Tab-separated table of N, CA and C in Angstrom:
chain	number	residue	atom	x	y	z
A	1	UNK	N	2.343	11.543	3.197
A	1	UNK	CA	1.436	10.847	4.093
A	1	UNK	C	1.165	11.606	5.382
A	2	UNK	N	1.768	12.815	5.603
A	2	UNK	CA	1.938	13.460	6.615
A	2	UNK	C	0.048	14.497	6.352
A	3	UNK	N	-1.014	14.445	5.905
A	3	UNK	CA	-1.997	15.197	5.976
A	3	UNK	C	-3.328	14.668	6.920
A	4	UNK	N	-3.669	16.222	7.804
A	4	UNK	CA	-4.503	15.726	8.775
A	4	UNK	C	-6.122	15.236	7.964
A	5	UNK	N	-6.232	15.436	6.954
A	5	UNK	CA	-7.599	15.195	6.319
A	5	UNK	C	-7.218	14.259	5.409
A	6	UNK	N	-7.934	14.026	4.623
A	6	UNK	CA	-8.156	12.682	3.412
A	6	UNK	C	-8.983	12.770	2.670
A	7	UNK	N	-8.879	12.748	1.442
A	7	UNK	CA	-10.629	12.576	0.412
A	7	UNK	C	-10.245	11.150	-0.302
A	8	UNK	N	-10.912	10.112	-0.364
A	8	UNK	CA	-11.269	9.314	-1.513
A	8	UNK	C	-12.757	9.051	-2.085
A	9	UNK	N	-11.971	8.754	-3.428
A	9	UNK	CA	-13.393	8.354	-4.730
A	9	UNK	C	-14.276	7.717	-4.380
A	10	UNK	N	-15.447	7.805	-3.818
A	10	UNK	CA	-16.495	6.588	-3.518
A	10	UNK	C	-17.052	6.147	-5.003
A	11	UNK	N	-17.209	5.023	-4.687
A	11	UNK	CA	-17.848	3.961	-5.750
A	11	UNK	C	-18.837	3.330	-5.200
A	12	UNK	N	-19.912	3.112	-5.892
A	12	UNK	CA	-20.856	2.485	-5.701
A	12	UNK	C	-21.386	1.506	-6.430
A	13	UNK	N	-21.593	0.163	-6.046
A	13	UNK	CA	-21.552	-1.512	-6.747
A	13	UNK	C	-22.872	-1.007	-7.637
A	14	UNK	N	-22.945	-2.250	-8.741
A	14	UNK	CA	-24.394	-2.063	-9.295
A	14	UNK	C	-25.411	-2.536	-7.957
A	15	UNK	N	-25.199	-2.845	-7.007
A	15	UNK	CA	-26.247	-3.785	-6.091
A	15	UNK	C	-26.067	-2.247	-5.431
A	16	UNK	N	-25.859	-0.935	-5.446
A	16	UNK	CA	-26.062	-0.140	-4.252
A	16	UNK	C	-25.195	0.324	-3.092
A	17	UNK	N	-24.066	-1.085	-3.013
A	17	UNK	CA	-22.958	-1.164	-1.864
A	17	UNK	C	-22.293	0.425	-2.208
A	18	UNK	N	-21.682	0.841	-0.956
A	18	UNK	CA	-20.585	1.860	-1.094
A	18	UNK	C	-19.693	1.450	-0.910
A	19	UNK	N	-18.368	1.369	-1.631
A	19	UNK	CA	-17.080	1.327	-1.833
A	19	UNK	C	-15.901	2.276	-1.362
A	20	UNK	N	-14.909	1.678	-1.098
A	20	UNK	CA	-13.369	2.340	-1.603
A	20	UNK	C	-12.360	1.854	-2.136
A	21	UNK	N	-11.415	2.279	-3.199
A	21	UNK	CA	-10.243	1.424	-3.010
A	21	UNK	C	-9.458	1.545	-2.328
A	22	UNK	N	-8.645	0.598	-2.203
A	22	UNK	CA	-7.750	0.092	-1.379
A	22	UNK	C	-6.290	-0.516	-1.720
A	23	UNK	N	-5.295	0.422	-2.116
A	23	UNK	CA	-4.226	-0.387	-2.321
A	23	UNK	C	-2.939	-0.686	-1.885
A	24	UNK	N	-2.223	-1.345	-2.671
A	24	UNK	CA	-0.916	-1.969	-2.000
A	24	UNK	C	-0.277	-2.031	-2.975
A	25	UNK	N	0.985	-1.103	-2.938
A	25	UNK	CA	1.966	-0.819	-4.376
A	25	UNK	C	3.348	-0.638	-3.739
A	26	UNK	N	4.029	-0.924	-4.608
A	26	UNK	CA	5.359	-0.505	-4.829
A	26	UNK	C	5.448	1.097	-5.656
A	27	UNK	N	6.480	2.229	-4.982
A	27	UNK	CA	6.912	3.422	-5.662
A	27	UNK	C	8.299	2.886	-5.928
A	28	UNK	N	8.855	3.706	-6.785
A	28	UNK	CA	10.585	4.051	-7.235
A	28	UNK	C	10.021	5.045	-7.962
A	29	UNK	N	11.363	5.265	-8.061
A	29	UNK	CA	11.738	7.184	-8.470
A	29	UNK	C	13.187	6.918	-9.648
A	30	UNK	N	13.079	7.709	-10.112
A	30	UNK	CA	14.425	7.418	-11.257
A	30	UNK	C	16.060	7.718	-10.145
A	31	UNK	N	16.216	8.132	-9.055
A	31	UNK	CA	17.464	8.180	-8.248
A	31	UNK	C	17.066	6.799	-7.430
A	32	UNK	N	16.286	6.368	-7.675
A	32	UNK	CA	16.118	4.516	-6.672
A	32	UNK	C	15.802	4.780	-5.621
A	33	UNK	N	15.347	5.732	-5.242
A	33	UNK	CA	14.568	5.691	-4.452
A	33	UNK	C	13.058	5.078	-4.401
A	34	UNK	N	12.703	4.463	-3.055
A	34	UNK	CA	11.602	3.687	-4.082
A	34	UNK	C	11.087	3.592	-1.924
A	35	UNK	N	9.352	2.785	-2.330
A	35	UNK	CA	8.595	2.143	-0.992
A	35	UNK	C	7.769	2.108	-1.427
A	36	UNK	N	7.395	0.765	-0.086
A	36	UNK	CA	6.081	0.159	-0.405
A	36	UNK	C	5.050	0.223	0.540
A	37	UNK	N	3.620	0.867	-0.412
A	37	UNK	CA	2.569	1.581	0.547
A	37	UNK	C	1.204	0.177	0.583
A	38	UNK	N	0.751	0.203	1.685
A	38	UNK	CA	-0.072	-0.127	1.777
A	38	UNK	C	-1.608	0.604	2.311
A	39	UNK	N	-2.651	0.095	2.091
A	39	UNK	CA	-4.083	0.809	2.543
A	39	UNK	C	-5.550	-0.207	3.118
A	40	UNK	N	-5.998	-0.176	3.943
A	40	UNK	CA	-7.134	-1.342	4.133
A	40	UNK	C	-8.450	-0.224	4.804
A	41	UNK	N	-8.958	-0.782	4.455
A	41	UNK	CA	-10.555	-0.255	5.436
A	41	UNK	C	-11.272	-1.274	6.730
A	42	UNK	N	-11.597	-0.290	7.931
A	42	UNK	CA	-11.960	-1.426	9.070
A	42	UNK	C	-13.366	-1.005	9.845
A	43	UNK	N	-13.608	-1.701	10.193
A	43	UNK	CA	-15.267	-1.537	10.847
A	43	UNK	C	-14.978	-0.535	12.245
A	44	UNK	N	-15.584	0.125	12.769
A	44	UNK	CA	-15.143	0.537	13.960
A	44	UNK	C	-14.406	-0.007	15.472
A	45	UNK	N	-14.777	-1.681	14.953
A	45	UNK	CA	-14.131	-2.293	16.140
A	45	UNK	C	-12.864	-2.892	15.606
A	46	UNK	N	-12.005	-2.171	14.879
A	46	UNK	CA	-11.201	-2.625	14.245
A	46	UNK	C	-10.920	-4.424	13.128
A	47	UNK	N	-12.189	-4.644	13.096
A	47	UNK	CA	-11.927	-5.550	12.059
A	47	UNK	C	-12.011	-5.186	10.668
A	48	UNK	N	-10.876	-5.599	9.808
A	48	UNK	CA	-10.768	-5.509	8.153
A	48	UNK	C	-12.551	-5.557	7.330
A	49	UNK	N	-13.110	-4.522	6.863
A	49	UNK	CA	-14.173	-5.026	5.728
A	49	UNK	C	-13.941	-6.142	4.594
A	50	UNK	N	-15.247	-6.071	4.275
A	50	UNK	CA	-14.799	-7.521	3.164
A	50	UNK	C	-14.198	-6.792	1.843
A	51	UNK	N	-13.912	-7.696	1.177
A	51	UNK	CA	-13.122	-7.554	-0.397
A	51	UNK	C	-14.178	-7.787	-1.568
A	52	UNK	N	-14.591	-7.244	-1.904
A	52	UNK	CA	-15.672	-7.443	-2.870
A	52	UNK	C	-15.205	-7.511	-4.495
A	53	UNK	N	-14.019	-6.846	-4.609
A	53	UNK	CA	-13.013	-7.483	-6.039
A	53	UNK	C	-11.860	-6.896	-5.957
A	54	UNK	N	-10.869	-7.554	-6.571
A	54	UNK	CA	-9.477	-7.444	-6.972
A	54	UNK	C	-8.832	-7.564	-7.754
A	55	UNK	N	-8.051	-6.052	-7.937
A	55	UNK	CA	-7.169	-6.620	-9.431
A	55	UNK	C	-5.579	-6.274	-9.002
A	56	UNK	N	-4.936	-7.176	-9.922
A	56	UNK	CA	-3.393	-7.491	-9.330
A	56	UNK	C	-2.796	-7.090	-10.577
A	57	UNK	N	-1.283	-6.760	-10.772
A	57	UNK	CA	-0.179	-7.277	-11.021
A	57	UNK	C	1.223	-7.065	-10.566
A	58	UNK	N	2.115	-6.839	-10.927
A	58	UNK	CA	3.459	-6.909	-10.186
A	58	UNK	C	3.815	-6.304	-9.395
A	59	UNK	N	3.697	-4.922	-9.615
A	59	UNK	CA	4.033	-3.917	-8.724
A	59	UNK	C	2.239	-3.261	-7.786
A	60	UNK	N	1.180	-3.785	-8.105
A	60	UNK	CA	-0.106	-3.269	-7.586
A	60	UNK	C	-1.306	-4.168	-7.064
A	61	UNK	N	-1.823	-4.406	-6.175
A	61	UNK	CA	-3.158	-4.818	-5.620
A	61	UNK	C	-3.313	-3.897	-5.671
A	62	UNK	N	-4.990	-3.719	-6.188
A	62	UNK	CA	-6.049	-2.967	-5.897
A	62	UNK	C	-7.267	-3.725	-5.136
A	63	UNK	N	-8.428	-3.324	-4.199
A	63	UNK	CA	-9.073	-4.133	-3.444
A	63	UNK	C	-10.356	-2.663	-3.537
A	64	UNK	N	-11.600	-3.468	-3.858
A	64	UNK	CA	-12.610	-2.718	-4.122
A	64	UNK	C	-13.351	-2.932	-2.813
A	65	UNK	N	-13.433	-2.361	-1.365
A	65	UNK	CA	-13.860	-2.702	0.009
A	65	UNK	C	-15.238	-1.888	0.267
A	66	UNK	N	-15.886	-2.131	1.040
A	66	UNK	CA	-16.852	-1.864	1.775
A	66	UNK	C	-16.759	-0.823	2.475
A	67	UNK	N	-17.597	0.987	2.387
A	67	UNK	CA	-16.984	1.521	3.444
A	67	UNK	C	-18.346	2.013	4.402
A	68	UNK	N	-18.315	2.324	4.953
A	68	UNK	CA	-19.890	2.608	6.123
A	68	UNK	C	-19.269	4.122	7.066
A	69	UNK	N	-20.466	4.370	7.525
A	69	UNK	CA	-20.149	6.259	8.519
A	69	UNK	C	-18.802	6.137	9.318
A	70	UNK	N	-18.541	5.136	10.052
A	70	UNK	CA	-17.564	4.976	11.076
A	70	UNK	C	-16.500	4.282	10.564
A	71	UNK	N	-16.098	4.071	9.592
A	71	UNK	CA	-15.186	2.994	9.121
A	71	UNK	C	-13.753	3.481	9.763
A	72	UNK	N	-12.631	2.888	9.680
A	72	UNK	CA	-11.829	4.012	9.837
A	72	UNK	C	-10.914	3.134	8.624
A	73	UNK	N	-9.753	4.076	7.924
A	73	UNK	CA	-8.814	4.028	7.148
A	73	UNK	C	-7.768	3.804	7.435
A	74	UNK	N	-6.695	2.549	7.358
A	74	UNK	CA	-5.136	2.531	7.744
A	74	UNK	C	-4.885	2.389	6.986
A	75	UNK	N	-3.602	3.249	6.230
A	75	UNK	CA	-2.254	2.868	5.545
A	75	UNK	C	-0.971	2.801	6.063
A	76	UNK	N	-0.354	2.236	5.311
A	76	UNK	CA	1.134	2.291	5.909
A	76	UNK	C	2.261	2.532	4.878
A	77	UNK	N	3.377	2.729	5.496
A	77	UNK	CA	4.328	3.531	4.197
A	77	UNK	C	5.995	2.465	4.931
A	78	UNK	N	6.167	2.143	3.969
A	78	UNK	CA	7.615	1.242	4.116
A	78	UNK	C	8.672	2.061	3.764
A	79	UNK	N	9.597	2.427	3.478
A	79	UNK	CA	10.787	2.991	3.102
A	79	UNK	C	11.958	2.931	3.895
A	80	UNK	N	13.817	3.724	2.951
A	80	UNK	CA	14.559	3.074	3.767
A	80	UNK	C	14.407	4.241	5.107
A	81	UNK	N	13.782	4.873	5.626
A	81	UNK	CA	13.709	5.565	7.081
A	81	UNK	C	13.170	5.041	8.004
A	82	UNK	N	12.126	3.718	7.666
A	82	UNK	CA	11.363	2.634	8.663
A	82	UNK	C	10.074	2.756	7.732
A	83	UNK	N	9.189	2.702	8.981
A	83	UNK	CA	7.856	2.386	8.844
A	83	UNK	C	6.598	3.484	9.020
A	84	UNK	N	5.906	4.099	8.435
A	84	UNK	CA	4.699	5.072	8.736
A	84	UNK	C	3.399	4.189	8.432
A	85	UNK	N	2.779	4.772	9.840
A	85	UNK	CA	1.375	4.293	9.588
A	85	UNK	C	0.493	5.381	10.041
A	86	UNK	N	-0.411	5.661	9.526
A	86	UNK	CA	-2.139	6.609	9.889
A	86	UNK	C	-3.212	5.770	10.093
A	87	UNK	N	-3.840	6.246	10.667
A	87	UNK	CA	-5.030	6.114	10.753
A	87	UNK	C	-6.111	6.891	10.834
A	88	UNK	N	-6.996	7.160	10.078
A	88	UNK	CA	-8.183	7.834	10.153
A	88	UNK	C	-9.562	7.514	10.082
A	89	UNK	N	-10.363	8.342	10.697
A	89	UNK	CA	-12.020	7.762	10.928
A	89	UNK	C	-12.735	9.019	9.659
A	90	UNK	N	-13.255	8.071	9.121
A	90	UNK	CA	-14.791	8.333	8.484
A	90	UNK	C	-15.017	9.525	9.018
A	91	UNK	N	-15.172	11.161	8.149
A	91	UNK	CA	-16.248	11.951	8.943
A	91	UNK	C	-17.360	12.407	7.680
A	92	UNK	N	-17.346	11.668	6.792
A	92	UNK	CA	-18.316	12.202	6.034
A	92	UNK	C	-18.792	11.364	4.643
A	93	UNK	N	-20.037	11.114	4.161
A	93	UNK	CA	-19.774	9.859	3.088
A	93	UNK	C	-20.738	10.754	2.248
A	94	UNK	N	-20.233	11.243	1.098
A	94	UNK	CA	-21.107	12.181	0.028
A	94	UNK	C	-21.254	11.344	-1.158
A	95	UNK	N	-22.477	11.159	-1.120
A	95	UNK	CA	-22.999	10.036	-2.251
A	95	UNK	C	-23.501	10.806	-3.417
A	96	UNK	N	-23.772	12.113	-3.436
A	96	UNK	CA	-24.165	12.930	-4.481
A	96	UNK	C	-22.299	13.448	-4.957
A	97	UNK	N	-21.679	13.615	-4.064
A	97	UNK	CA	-20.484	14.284	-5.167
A	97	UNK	C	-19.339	12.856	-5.057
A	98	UNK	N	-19.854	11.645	-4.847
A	98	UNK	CA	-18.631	10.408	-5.093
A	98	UNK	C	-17.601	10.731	-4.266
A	99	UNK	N	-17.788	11.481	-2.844
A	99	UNK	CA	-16.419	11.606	-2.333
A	99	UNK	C	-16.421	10.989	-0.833
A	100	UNK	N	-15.359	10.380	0.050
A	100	UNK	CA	-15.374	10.182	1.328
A	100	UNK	C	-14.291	10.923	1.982
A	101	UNK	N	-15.119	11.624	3.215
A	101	UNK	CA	-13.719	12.221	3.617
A	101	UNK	C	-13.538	11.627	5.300
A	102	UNK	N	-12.190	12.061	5.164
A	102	UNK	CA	-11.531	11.618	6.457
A	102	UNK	C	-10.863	12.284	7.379
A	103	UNK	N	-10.768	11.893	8.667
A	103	UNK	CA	-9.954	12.903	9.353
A	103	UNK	C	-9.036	11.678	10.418
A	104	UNK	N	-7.374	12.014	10.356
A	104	UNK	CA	-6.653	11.485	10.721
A	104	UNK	C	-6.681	11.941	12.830
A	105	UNK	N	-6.422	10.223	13.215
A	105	UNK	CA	-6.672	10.163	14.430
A	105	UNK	C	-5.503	9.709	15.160
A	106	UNK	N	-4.698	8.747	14.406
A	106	UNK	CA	-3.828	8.177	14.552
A	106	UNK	C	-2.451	8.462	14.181
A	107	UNK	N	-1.061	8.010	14.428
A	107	UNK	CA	-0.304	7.859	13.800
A	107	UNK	C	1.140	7.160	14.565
A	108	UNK	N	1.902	6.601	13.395
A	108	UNK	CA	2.706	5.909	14.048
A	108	UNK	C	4.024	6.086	13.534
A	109	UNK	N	5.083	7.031	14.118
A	109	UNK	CA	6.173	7.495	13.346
A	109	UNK	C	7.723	7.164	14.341
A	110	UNK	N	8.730	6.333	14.143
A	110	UNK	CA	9.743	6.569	14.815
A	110	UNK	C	9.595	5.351	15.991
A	111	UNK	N	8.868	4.424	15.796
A	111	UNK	CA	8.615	3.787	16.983
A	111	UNK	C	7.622	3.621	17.420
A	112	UNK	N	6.710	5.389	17.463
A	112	UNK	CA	6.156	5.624	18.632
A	112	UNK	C	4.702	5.958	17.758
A	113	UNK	N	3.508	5.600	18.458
A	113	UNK	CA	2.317	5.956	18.793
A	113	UNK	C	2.032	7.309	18.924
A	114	UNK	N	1.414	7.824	18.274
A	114	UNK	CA	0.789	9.357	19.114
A	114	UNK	C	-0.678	9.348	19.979
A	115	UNK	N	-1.367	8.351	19.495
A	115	UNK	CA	-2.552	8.020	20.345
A	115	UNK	C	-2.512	5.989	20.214
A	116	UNK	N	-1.886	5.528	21.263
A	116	UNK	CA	-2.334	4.219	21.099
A	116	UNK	C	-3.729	3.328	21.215
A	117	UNK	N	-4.458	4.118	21.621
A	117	UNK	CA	-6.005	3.640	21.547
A	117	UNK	C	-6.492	2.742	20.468
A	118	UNK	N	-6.704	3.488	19.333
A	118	UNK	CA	-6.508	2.907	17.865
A	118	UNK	C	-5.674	2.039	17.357
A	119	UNK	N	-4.389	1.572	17.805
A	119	UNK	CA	-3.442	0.562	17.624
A	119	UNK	C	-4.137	-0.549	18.484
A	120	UNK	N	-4.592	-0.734	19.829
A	120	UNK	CA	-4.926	-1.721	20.021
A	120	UNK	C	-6.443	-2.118	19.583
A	121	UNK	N	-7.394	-1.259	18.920
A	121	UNK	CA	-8.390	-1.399	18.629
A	121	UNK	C	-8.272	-2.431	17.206
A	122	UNK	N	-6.878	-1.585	16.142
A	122	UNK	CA	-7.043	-2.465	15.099
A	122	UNK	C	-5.487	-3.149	14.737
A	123	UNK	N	-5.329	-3.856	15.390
A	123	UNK	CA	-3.876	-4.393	15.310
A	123	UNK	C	-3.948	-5.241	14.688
A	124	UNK	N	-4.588	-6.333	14.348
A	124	UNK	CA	-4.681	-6.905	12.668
A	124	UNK	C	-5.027	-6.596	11.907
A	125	UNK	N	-5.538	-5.223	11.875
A	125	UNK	CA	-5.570	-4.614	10.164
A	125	UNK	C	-3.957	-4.038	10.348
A	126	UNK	N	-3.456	-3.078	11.261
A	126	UNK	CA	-2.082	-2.586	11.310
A	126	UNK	C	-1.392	-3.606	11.020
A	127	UNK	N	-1.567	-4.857	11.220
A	127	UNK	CA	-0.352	-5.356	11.077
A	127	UNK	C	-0.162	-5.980	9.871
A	128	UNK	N	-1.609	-6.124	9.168
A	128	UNK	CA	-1.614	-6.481	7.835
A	128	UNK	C	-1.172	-5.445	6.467
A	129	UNK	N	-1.405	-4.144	7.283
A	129	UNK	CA	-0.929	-3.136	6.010
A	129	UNK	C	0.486	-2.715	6.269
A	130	UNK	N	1.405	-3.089	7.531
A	130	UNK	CA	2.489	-2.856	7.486
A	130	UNK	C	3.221	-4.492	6.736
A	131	UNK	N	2.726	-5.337	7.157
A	131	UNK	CA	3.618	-6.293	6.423
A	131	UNK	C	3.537	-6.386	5.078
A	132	UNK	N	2.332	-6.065	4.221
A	132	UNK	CA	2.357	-5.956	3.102
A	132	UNK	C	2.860	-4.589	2.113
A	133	UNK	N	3.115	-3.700	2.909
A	133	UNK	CA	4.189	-2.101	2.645
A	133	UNK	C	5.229	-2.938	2.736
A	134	UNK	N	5.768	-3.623	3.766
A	134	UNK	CA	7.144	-3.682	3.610
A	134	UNK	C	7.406	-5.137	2.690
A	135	UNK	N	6.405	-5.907	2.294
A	135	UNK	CA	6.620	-7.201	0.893
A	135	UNK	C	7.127	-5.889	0.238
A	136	UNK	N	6.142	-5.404	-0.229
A	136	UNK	CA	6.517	-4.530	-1.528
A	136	UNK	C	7.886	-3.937	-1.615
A	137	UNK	N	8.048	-3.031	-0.777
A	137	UNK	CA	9.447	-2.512	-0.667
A	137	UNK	C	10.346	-3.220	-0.984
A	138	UNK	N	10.189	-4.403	-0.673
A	138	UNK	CA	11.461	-5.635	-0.561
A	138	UNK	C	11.374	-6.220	-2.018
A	139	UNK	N	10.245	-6.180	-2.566
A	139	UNK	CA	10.499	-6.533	-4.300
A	139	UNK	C	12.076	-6.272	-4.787
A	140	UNK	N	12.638	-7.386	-5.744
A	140	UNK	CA	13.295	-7.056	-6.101
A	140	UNK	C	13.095	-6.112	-7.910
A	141	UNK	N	14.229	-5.208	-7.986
A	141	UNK	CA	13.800	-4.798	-8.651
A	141	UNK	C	14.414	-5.471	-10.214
A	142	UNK	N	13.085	-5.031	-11.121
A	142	UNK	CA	13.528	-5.627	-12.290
A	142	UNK	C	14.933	-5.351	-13.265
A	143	UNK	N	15.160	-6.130	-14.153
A	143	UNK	CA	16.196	-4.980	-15.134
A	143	UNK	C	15.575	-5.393	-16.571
């Protein structure tokens, strides 16, 4: 989670909309090591885009969102070392090659903020993709 750029898959609805996904999973590893990531998309004034479909099951939400020029991207990463979160803004939306790219603005490692600007801009999307990283994490696991 540590990369200053980003590419995701753009999708585009039959109605035209541009898309991203968006998810929220549980990892493990065969030594048990394991965390739970989360991802949302937000308007520039930090409010969450809408949800336009979803598919679930145990270990995965997926969320098919809305993305526009300025959007910006938060995920967050749960594990047993704490909590990671990014944030990045929209710098490019390529509708001929299906790709969106991003460039990281934010980040939140150890406590601490590296630019808090962006934390208070979107603190209910942050706080929605860290609490749902750390549901996941906390799954118990199956046998």
């Amino acid at each position: 989670m540590n990369e200053e750029k980003l590419e995701k898959t753009l999708n585009v609805t039959k109605k035209g909309k541009l898309t991203v996904w968006a998810y929220t999973s549980r990892y493990t590893s065969i030594n048990a090591a394991r965390c739970g990531y989360s991802s949302t998309i937000c308007y520039p004034d930090g409010k969450q885009t809408r949800i336009i479909l979803t598919l679930a099951n145990y270990t995965k939400v997926k969320h098919l969102v809305r993305i526009y020029p300025d959007s910006l991207f938060i995920q967050a990463r749960e594990d047993i070392e704490g909590t990671t979160v990014e944030i990045y803004k929209t710098d490019k939306i390529d509708e001929e090659n299906k790709k969106v790219y991003f460039s990281k603005v934010a980040s939140f490692k150890n406590n601490k903020w590296d630019d808090s600007s962006y934390a208070k801009i979107c603190k209910q999307a942050i706080s929605s993709v860290k609490m749902r990283a750390k549901k996941y994490y906390s799954l118990i696991d199956m046998k």
